[in-house]
mmCIF file of C-alpha atoms in Angstrom:
data_model
loop_
_atom_site.group_PDB
_atom_site.id
_atom_site.type_symbol
_atom_site.label_atom_id
_atom_site.label_comp_id
_atom_site.label_asym_id
_atom_site.label_seq_id
_atom_site.Cartn_x
_atom_site.Cartn_y
_atom_site.Cartn_z
ATOM 1 C CA MET A 160 52.887 -23.432 -26.106
ATOM 2 C CA LYS A 161 55.795 -25.413 -27.627
ATOM 3 C CA LEU A 162 59.071 -23.611 -28.562
ATOM 4 C CA GLY A 163 58.983 -25.355 -31.910
ATOM 5 C CA GLN A 164 55.813 -23.531 -32.844
ATOM 6 C CA VAL A 165 57.552 -20.188 -32.719
ATOM 7 C CA ASP A 166 59.976 -19.258 -35.484
ATOM 8 C CA LEU A 167 62.044 -16.089 -35.810
ATOM 9 C CA ASN A 168 59.790 -14.565 -38.365
ATOM 10 C CA LEU A 169 56.799 -14.824 -36.037
ATOM 11 C CA LEU A 170 58.822 -12.994 -33.351
ATOM 12 C CA VAL A 171 59.715 -10.260 -35.953
ATOM 13 C CA VAL A 172 55.996 -9.773 -36.722
ATOM 14 C CA LEU A 173 55.146 -9.807 -33.023
ATOM 15 C CA ASP A 174 57.673 -7.106 -32.267
ATOM 16 C CA ALA A 175 56.334 -4.942 -35.095
ATOM 17 C CA VAL A 176 52.698 -5.428 -33.897
ATOM 18 C CA LEU A 177 53.643 -4.658 -30.246
ATOM 19 C CA ARG A 178 55.459 -1.499 -31.409
ATOM 20 C CA GLU A 179 52.884 -0.170 -33.897
ATOM 21 C CA LYS A 180 49.663 -1.463 -32.236
ATOM 22 C CA ASN A 181 48.335 -1.562 -35.863
ATOM 23 C CA VAL A 182 48.500 -4.432 -38.408
ATOM 24 C CA THR A 183 48.728 -2.060 -41.380
ATOM 25 C CA ARG A 184 51.605 -0.041 -39.957
ATOM 26 C CA ALA A 185 53.401 -3.152 -38.743
ATOM 27 C CA ALA A 186 53.122 -4.572 -42.298
ATOM 28 C CA GLU A 187 54.605 -1.444 -43.814
ATOM 29 C CA SER A 188 57.453 -1.343 -41.301
ATOM 30 C CA LEU A 189 58.316 -5.004 -42.226
ATOM 31 C CA HIS A 190 57.700 -4.415 -45.918
ATOM 32 C CA LEU A 191 55.111 -7.191 -45.852
ATOM 33 C CA SER A 192 51.657 -7.292 -47.317
ATOM 34 C CA GLN A 193 48.792 -6.778 -44.812
ATOM 35 C CA PRO A 194 47.318 -10.210 -45.454
ATOM 36 C CA ALA A 195 50.680 -11.846 -44.670
ATOM 37 C CA THR A 196 51.000 -9.844 -41.497
ATOM 38 C CA SER A 197 47.416 -10.663 -40.467
ATOM 39 C CA THR A 198 48.081 -14.371 -41.082
ATOM 40 C CA ALA A 199 51.152 -14.196 -38.909
ATOM 41 C CA LEU A 200 49.144 -12.377 -36.198
ATOM 42 C CA ALA A 201 46.474 -15.090 -36.294
ATOM 43 C CA ARG A 202 49.163 -17.742 -35.835
ATOM 44 C CA LEU A 203 50.643 -15.878 -32.988
ATOM 45 C CA ARG A 204 47.279 -15.611 -31.317
ATOM 46 C CA ARG A 205 46.847 -19.392 -31.546
ATOM 47 C CA VAL A 206 50.319 -20.140 -30.296
ATOM 48 C CA LEU A 207 50.190 -17.693 -27.402
ATOM 49 C CA GLY A 208 46.576 -18.252 -26.607
ATOM 50 C CA ASP A 209 45.863 -14.531 -26.388
ATOM 51 C CA GLU A 210 44.241 -11.937 -28.717
ATOM 52 C CA LEU A 211 47.345 -9.599 -28.306
ATOM 53 C CA LEU A 212 45.636 -6.782 -30.143
ATOM 54 C CA TYR A 213 41.994 -5.722 -29.798
ATOM 55 C CA LYS A 214 39.854 -2.850 -30.934
ATOM 56 C CA ASN A 215 38.816 -0.280 -28.229
ATOM 57 C CA GLY A 216 36.516 2.215 -29.835
ATOM 58 C CA ARG A 217 38.379 3.774 -32.735
ATOM 59 C CA TYR A 218 41.795 2.609 -31.589
ATOM 60 C CA MET A 219 43.652 -0.649 -31.256
ATOM 61 C CA GLU A 220 44.997 -1.622 -27.843
ATOM 62 C CA LEU A 221 47.419 -4.269 -26.579
ATOM 63 C CA THR A 222 46.192 -6.924 -24.185
ATOM 64 C CA PRO A 223 47.928 -7.059 -20.757
ATOM 65 C CA ARG A 224 49.745 -10.221 -22.031
ATOM 66 C CA ALA A 225 50.994 -8.350 -25.118
ATOM 67 C CA GLU A 226 52.185 -5.429 -22.968
ATOM 68 C CA SER A 227 54.174 -7.903 -20.829
ATOM 69 C CA LEU A 228 55.859 -9.209 -23.962
ATOM 70 C CA ILE A 229 57.191 -5.843 -25.382
ATOM 71 C CA GLU A 230 60.566 -5.727 -23.650
ATOM 72 C CA PRO A 231 61.275 -9.544 -23.667
ATOM 73 C CA VAL A 232 60.591 -9.868 -27.421
ATOM 74 C CA ARG A 233 62.729 -6.829 -28.218
ATOM 75 C CA GLU A 234 65.548 -8.208 -26.036
ATOM 76 C CA VAL A 235 65.464 -11.546 -27.620
ATOM 77 C CA LEU A 236 65.519 -10.143 -31.213
ATOM 78 C CA ALA A 237 68.193 -7.676 -30.388
ATOM 79 C CA THR A 238 70.413 -10.349 -28.911
ATOM 80 C CA ILE A 239 69.914 -12.599 -31.859
ATOM 81 C CA GLU A 240 70.740 -9.733 -34.191
ATOM 82 C CA GLN A 241 73.867 -8.681 -32.446
ATOM 83 C CA THR A 242 75.305 -12.033 -31.578
ATOM 84 C CA ILE A 243 74.057 -14.459 -34.300
ATOM 85 C CA VAL A 244 72.866 -12.672 -37.363
ATOM 86 C CA ARG A 245 75.569 -9.990 -37.547
ATOM 87 C CA PRO A 246 78.932 -11.271 -38.942
ATOM 88 C CA PRO A 247 81.943 -10.956 -36.672
ATOM 89 C CA VAL A 248 83.663 -8.504 -39.042
ATOM 90 C CA PHE A 249 82.497 -5.715 -41.367
ATOM 91 C CA ASP A 250 83.873 -4.916 -44.743
ATOM 92 C CA PRO A 251 82.244 -1.658 -46.126
ATOM 93 C CA THR A 252 83.567 -2.403 -49.612
ATOM 94 C CA ARG A 253 81.753 -5.785 -49.763
ATOM 95 C CA ASP A 254 79.046 -6.047 -47.107
ATOM 96 C CA ALA A 255 75.522 -4.847 -47.519
ATOM 97 C CA ARG A 256 74.136 -2.905 -44.573
ATOM 98 C CA ARG A 257 71.215 -0.655 -43.815
ATOM 99 C CA PHE A 258 71.672 1.981 -41.128
ATOM 100 C CA SER A 259 68.853 3.913 -39.507
ATOM 101 C CA VAL A 260 69.467 7.508 -38.160
ATOM 102 C CA VAL A 261 67.044 9.730 -36.329
ATOM 103 C CA ALA A 262 67.966 13.409 -36.639
ATOM 104 C CA SER A 263 66.513 16.886 -37.160
ATOM 105 C CA ASP A 264 66.558 18.740 -40.470
ATOM 106 C CA TYR A 265 69.423 20.861 -39.270
ATOM 107 C CA VAL A 266 71.467 17.737 -38.548
ATOM 108 C CA GLY A 267 70.367 16.374 -41.852
ATOM 109 C CA VAL A 268 71.990 19.305 -43.704
ATOM 110 C CA THR A 269 75.084 19.771 -41.588
ATOM 111 C CA LEU A 270 76.063 16.159 -40.746
ATOM 112 C CA ILE A 271 73.875 13.483 -42.484
ATOM 113 C CA ARG A 272 74.274 14.943 -46.014
ATOM 114 C CA PRO A 273 78.132 14.842 -45.848
ATOM 115 C CA LEU A 274 77.954 11.428 -44.136
ATOM 116 C CA ILE A 275 75.893 10.023 -47.022
ATOM 117 C CA ALA A 276 78.355 11.493 -49.423
ATOM 118 C CA ARG A 277 81.181 9.749 -47.650
ATOM 119 C CA LEU A 278 79.446 6.406 -47.463
ATOM 120 C CA SER A 279 78.491 6.553 -51.146
ATOM 121 C CA GLY A 280 82.105 7.123 -51.941
ATOM 122 C CA LEU A 281 83.270 4.158 -49.957
ATOM 123 C CA ALA A 282 80.830 1.425 -50.941
ATOM 124 C CA THR A 283 77.795 0.687 -53.108
ATOM 125 C CA ASP A 284 75.785 -1.638 -50.856
ATOM 126 C CA LEU A 285 75.287 0.666 -47.894
ATOM 127 C CA ARG A 286 72.083 2.449 -47.252
ATOM 128 C CA LEU A 287 71.310 5.143 -44.740
ATOM 129 C CA ASP A 288 67.719 5.742 -43.800
ATOM 130 C CA ALA A 289 67.203 9.118 -42.044
ATOM 131 C CA ALA A 290 64.005 9.832 -40.098
ATOM 132 C CA PRO A 291 62.939 13.041 -38.241
ATOM 133 C CA VAL A 292 63.033 13.243 -34.431
ATOM 134 C CA GLY A 293 59.393 12.214 -33.608
ATOM 135 C CA SER A 294 57.612 11.649 -30.412
ATOM 136 C CA ARG A 295 58.858 8.075 -30.168
ATOM 137 C CA TYR A 296 62.567 8.722 -30.476
ATOM 138 C CA LEU A 297 63.176 7.905 -26.785
ATOM 139 C CA ASP A 298 61.242 4.551 -27.156
ATOM 140 C CA ALA A 299 63.141 3.746 -30.310
ATOM 141 C CA LEU A 300 66.454 4.143 -28.568
ATOM 142 C CA GLN A 301 65.450 2.257 -25.449
ATOM 143 C CA ARG A 302 64.113 -0.521 -27.592
ATOM 144 C CA ASP A 303 67.196 -0.653 -29.782
ATOM 145 C CA GLU A 304 65.067 0.080 -32.908
ATOM 146 C CA VAL A 305 67.468 2.575 -34.520
ATOM 147 C CA ASP A 306 71.138 2.531 -35.166
ATOM 148 C CA VAL A 307 71.763 6.189 -34.094
ATOM 149 C CA ALA A 308 69.774 9.132 -32.896
ATOM 150 C CA ILE A 309 71.392 12.543 -33.091
ATOM 151 C CA LEU A 310 69.898 14.815 -30.399
ATOM 152 C CA PRO A 311 70.653 18.088 -28.651
ATOM 153 C CA ASP A 312 72.268 17.384 -25.335
ATOM 154 C CA GLN A 313 70.011 19.928 -23.627
ATOM 155 C CA ILE A 314 66.844 17.903 -24.334
ATOM 156 C CA VAL A 315 68.180 14.419 -23.368
ATOM 157 C CA ASP A 316 67.410 13.091 -19.998
ATOM 158 C CA GLN A 317 70.438 10.880 -19.298
ATOM 159 C CA ARG A 318 68.489 8.853 -16.699
ATOM 160 C CA SER A 319 66.085 7.685 -19.490
ATOM 161 C CA LEU A 320 69.006 6.584 -21.631
ATOM 162 C CA SER A 321 70.985 4.653 -19.024
ATOM 163 C CA ASP A 322 71.288 1.672 -21.495
ATOM 164 C CA CYS A 323 72.595 3.920 -24.283
ATOM 165 C CA SER A 324 76.097 5.138 -25.291
ATOM 166 C CA GLN A 325 76.937 8.667 -26.449
ATOM 167 C CA LEU A 326 79.261 10.386 -28.901
ATOM 168 C CA PRO A 327 79.486 14.179 -29.119
ATOM 169 C CA VAL A 328 79.334 15.171 -32.802
ATOM 170 C CA ILE A 329 78.267 18.875 -33.097
ATOM 171 C CA THR A 330 79.018 22.066 -31.220
ATOM 172 C CA ASP A 331 77.584 25.163 -32.839
ATOM 173 C CA ARG A 332 76.801 28.773 -32.024
ATOM 174 C CA PHE A 333 73.562 30.603 -32.461
ATOM 175 C CA VAL A 334 73.742 33.710 -34.561
ATOM 176 C CA GLY A 335 71.259 36.372 -35.810
ATOM 177 C CA ALA A 336 69.997 36.214 -39.396
ATOM 178 C CA VAL A 337 68.213 38.907 -41.475
ATOM 179 C CA TRP A 338 67.427 39.658 -45.073
ATOM 180 C CA ARG A 339 70.561 41.141 -46.738
ATOM 181 C CA GLU A 340 68.683 44.381 -47.325
ATOM 182 C CA HIS A 341 67.054 44.601 -43.922
ATOM 183 C CA PRO A 342 66.360 48.361 -43.379
ATOM 184 C CA ARG A 343 67.206 48.573 -39.665
ATOM 185 C CA ALA A 344 69.701 45.749 -38.796
ATOM 186 C CA GLU A 345 73.265 46.900 -38.468
ATOM 187 C CA ASP A 346 76.080 44.426 -37.668
ATOM 188 C CA ARG A 347 74.915 42.827 -34.360
ATOM 189 C CA LEU A 348 71.921 40.923 -33.013
ATOM 190 C CA THR A 349 70.808 43.052 -30.047
ATOM 191 C CA ALA A 350 67.863 42.882 -27.704
ATOM 192 C CA GLU A 351 66.661 46.167 -29.163
ATOM 193 C CA LEU A 352 66.619 44.779 -32.727
ATOM 194 C CA LEU A 353 64.760 41.668 -31.580
ATOM 195 C CA SER A 354 62.073 43.653 -29.695
ATOM 196 C CA ALA A 355 61.705 46.192 -32.550
ATOM 197 C CA SER A 356 61.508 43.788 -35.436
ATOM 198 C CA PRO A 357 59.026 41.103 -36.382
ATOM 199 C CA TYR A 358 60.495 37.757 -35.245
ATOM 200 C CA LEU A 359 60.601 34.364 -36.953
ATOM 201 C CA GLU A 360 60.214 31.825 -34.186
ATOM 202 C CA TYR A 361 61.510 28.217 -34.139
ATOM 203 C CA VAL A 362 58.851 25.943 -32.598
ATOM 204 C CA VAL A 363 59.068 22.343 -31.451
ATOM 205 C CA GLU A 364 56.051 20.188 -30.896
ATOM 206 C CA GLY A 365 55.433 19.488 -27.246
ATOM 207 C CA ARG A 366 58.088 21.749 -25.700
ATOM 208 C CA ARG A 367 59.793 25.094 -25.767
ATOM 209 C CA SER A 368 62.632 25.089 -28.198
ATOM 210 C CA ILE A 369 66.273 25.520 -27.017
ATOM 211 C CA VAL A 370 66.796 28.794 -28.749
ATOM 212 C CA GLU A 371 63.588 30.380 -27.441
ATOM 213 C CA GLU A 372 64.411 29.129 -23.902
ATOM 214 C CA GLN A 373 67.804 30.932 -24.184
ATOM 215 C CA LEU A 374 66.310 34.192 -25.406
ATOM 216 C CA ASP A 375 63.769 34.155 -22.628
ATOM 217 C CA ALA A 376 66.582 33.548 -20.061
ATOM 218 C CA VAL A 377 68.528 36.543 -21.155
ATOM 219 C CA GLY A 378 65.387 38.775 -21.201
ATOM 220 C CA CYS A 379 64.943 39.279 -24.964
ATOM 221 C CA THR A 380 61.402 40.136 -25.888
ATOM 222 C CA ARG A 381 60.169 39.181 -29.302
ATOM 223 C CA ARG A 382 57.039 40.011 -31.491
ATOM 224 C CA VAL A 383 56.411 36.790 -33.295
ATOM 225 C CA ALA A 384 55.381 37.314 -36.846
ATOM 226 C CA ALA A 385 55.724 33.800 -38.144
ATOM 227 C CA THR A 386 56.812 30.359 -36.938
ATOM 228 C CA ALA A 387 58.708 27.416 -38.498
ATOM 229 C CA SER A 388 59.016 23.893 -37.175
ATOM 230 C CA GLY A 389 62.480 23.331 -38.616
ATOM 231 C CA PHE A 390 65.716 25.305 -38.824
ATOM 232 C CA VAL A 391 66.386 24.592 -42.516
ATOM 233 C CA PRO A 392 63.469 26.521 -44.019
ATOM 234 C CA MET A 393 63.921 29.497 -41.759
ATOM 235 C CA PRO A 394 66.750 31.369 -43.639
ATOM 236 C CA PHE A 395 64.680 31.157 -46.836
ATOM 237 C CA MET A 396 61.695 32.804 -45.179
ATOM 238 C CA LEU A 397 63.642 35.995 -44.388
ATOM 239 C CA ALA A 398 64.265 37.479 -47.885
ATOM 240 C CA GLY A 399 62.108 40.478 -48.627
ATOM 241 C CA THR A 400 60.884 40.850 -44.957
ATOM 242 C CA ASP A 401 61.909 42.856 -41.882
ATOM 243 C CA MET A 402 61.935 39.629 -39.712
ATOM 244 C CA VAL A 403 64.841 38.564 -37.522
ATOM 245 C CA ALA A 404 65.727 34.952 -36.749
ATOM 246 C CA VAL A 405 68.216 33.094 -34.564
ATOM 247 C CA LEU A 406 69.888 30.237 -36.281
ATOM 248 C CA PRO A 407 72.686 27.716 -35.773
ATOM 249 C CA GLU A 408 75.697 29.330 -37.356
ATOM 250 C CA ARG A 409 76.827 26.214 -39.296
ATOM 251 C CA LEU A 410 73.519 26.021 -41.154
ATOM 252 C CA ALA A 411 73.315 29.763 -41.645
ATOM 253 C CA ARG A 412 76.750 29.987 -43.113
ATOM 254 C CA ARG A 413 75.990 27.244 -45.646
ATOM 255 C CA VAL A 414 72.826 28.791 -47.035
ATOM 256 C CA ALA A 415 73.519 32.508 -46.570
ATOM 257 C CA GLY A 416 74.151 33.211 -50.300
ATOM 258 C CA ALA A 417 71.209 31.120 -51.526
ATOM 259 C CA ALA A 418 68.846 32.516 -48.975
ATOM 260 C CA ASP A 419 70.032 36.139 -49.559
ATOM 261 C CA ILE A 420 70.612 36.731 -45.801
ATOM 262 C CA ARG A 421 73.427 38.169 -43.659
ATOM 263 C CA LEU A 422 74.466 36.938 -40.351
ATOM 264 C CA LEU A 423 74.691 39.040 -37.110
ATOM 265 C CA GLU A 424 77.014 38.567 -34.178
ATOM 266 C CA PRO A 425 74.896 38.100 -31.012
ATOM 267 C CA GLN A 426 75.414 40.776 -28.361
ATOM 268 C CA MET A 427 73.747 38.609 -25.677
ATOM 269 C CA ASP A 428 75.317 35.549 -24.182
ATOM 270 C CA LEU A 429 73.822 32.498 -25.918
ATOM 271 C CA GLN A 430 74.996 28.945 -24.912
ATOM 272 C CA PRO A 431 76.304 26.726 -27.773
ATOM 273 C CA LEU A 432 74.161 24.122 -29.355
ATOM 274 C CA ARG A 433 75.653 20.711 -28.596
ATOM 275 C CA GLN A 434 74.464 17.538 -30.184
ATOM 276 C CA SER A 435 75.454 13.946 -29.607
ATOM 277 C CA ALA A 436 74.880 10.629 -31.300
ATOM 278 C CA PHE A 437 73.093 8.149 -28.995
ATOM 279 C CA TRP A 438 72.651 4.424 -29.548
ATOM 280 C CA HIS A 439 71.839 1.373 -27.474
ATOM 281 C CA SER A 440 74.960 0.085 -25.776
ATOM 282 C CA ARG A 441 74.063 -3.369 -27.102
ATOM 283 C CA ARG A 442 75.490 -2.174 -30.400
ATOM 284 C CA ASP A 443 78.868 -1.027 -28.881
ATOM 285 C CA ARG A 444 80.764 -3.973 -30.327
ATOM 286 C CA ASP A 445 78.852 -4.475 -33.542
ATOM 287 C CA PRO A 446 81.602 -4.209 -36.253
ATOM 288 C CA GLY A 447 79.330 -2.486 -38.675
ATOM 289 C CA HIS A 448 78.083 -0.031 -36.083
ATOM 290 C CA VAL A 449 81.661 0.611 -34.906
ATOM 291 C CA TRP A 450 82.550 1.478 -38.500
ATOM 292 C CA LEU A 451 79.513 3.846 -38.843
ATOM 293 C CA ARG A 452 80.564 5.656 -35.768
ATOM 294 C CA GLU A 453 84.023 6.109 -37.094
ATOM 295 C CA GLN A 454 82.659 7.602 -40.284
ATOM 296 C CA LEU A 455 80.365 9.812 -38.259
ATOM 297 C CA SER A 456 83.338 11.103 -36.171
ATOM 298 C CA VAL A 457 85.479 11.786 -39.239
ATOM 299 C CA VAL A 458 82.617 13.734 -40.834
ATOM 300 C CA ALA A 459 81.901 15.688 -37.619
ATOM 301 C CA ARG A 460 85.588 16.792 -37.429
ATOM 302 C CA GLU A 461 85.690 17.827 -41.074
ATOM 303 C CA GLU A 462 82.362 19.788 -40.940
ATOM 304 C CA ALA A 463 83.495 21.658 -37.807
ATOM 305 C CA GLU A 464 85.865 23.571 -39.948
ATOM 306 C CA PRO A 465 84.551 27.104 -40.786
ATOM 307 C CA ALA A 466 83.083 27.532 -44.212
ATOM 308 C CA PRO A 467 85.395 29.719 -46.366
ATOM 309 C CA GLY A 468 84.430 33.101 -47.602
ATOM 310 C CA ILE A 469 81.539 33.769 -45.235
ATOM 311 C CA THR A 470 81.866 35.885 -42.026
ATOM 312 C CA VAL A 471 79.401 36.905 -39.383
ATOM 313 C CA THR A 472 78.795 40.574 -39.600
ATOM 314 C CA GLY A 473 80.177 42.240 -36.598
ATOM 315 C CA SER A 474 82.471 39.456 -35.526
ATOM 316 C CA SER A 475 86.095 40.125 -34.715
#
């Protein structure tokens, strides 16, 4: 293989193929046509003398050579992006930039929405792409494929993110929530109310959710009547029912009126929900990324202020 046979565009395609293990998905991620991506893959196969991707039953698999290239290719592209492609300064009023953020629906409402509003008020050529926290969020961070991932501190294994930097952005309480006309709920979330009422459970694919772990730890029994995979729809599922839910206070306050719910002060000791922004440390000195983190910090401070006019029932 001669170095002159490999151009940057081929390496970009190779990185996408190694990541997706699928030509169609690789093409979609690169905003290329499938024929163009297939042509690039064929050229890569000739240059590298390896199939790279092969069919194994119903699925596509990487060859051992392809597996060995995953980290080196990502490292090369990330280095080029951070040291050569990125300009040495960033002007948000003039420069075009596309930022990628991985976050839950709760973070989307409480932090990403005001961040987008702030960015749209500062510049016209900035774009923020938000994606849910999927099963590959850890790989995406380790491979420096996203600008920022905002995650609960409790679920993050710091040893797995030794190459990443961290910025705390959210500290929130858990509170009870019921329909405004709930027939039995008074002013506090108690273990008795939880055990006697149908319960709306927050579920997370692949693991026990933070709120459910905490309720288990303090010995609160629940009779699950329904489940939801995101915090955002939960308040709107309570109206007209006897269900009780436990929600982050910041979200619950924002939607209490629209969802026709009231908030209950927890009688049990629940630990706060803390979330941080994580990014690959390779981006620490990227001027555009530094600017994004500054905006995120400003929004986090502003959004930490209590919402006016809404109180938690039973709070002092």
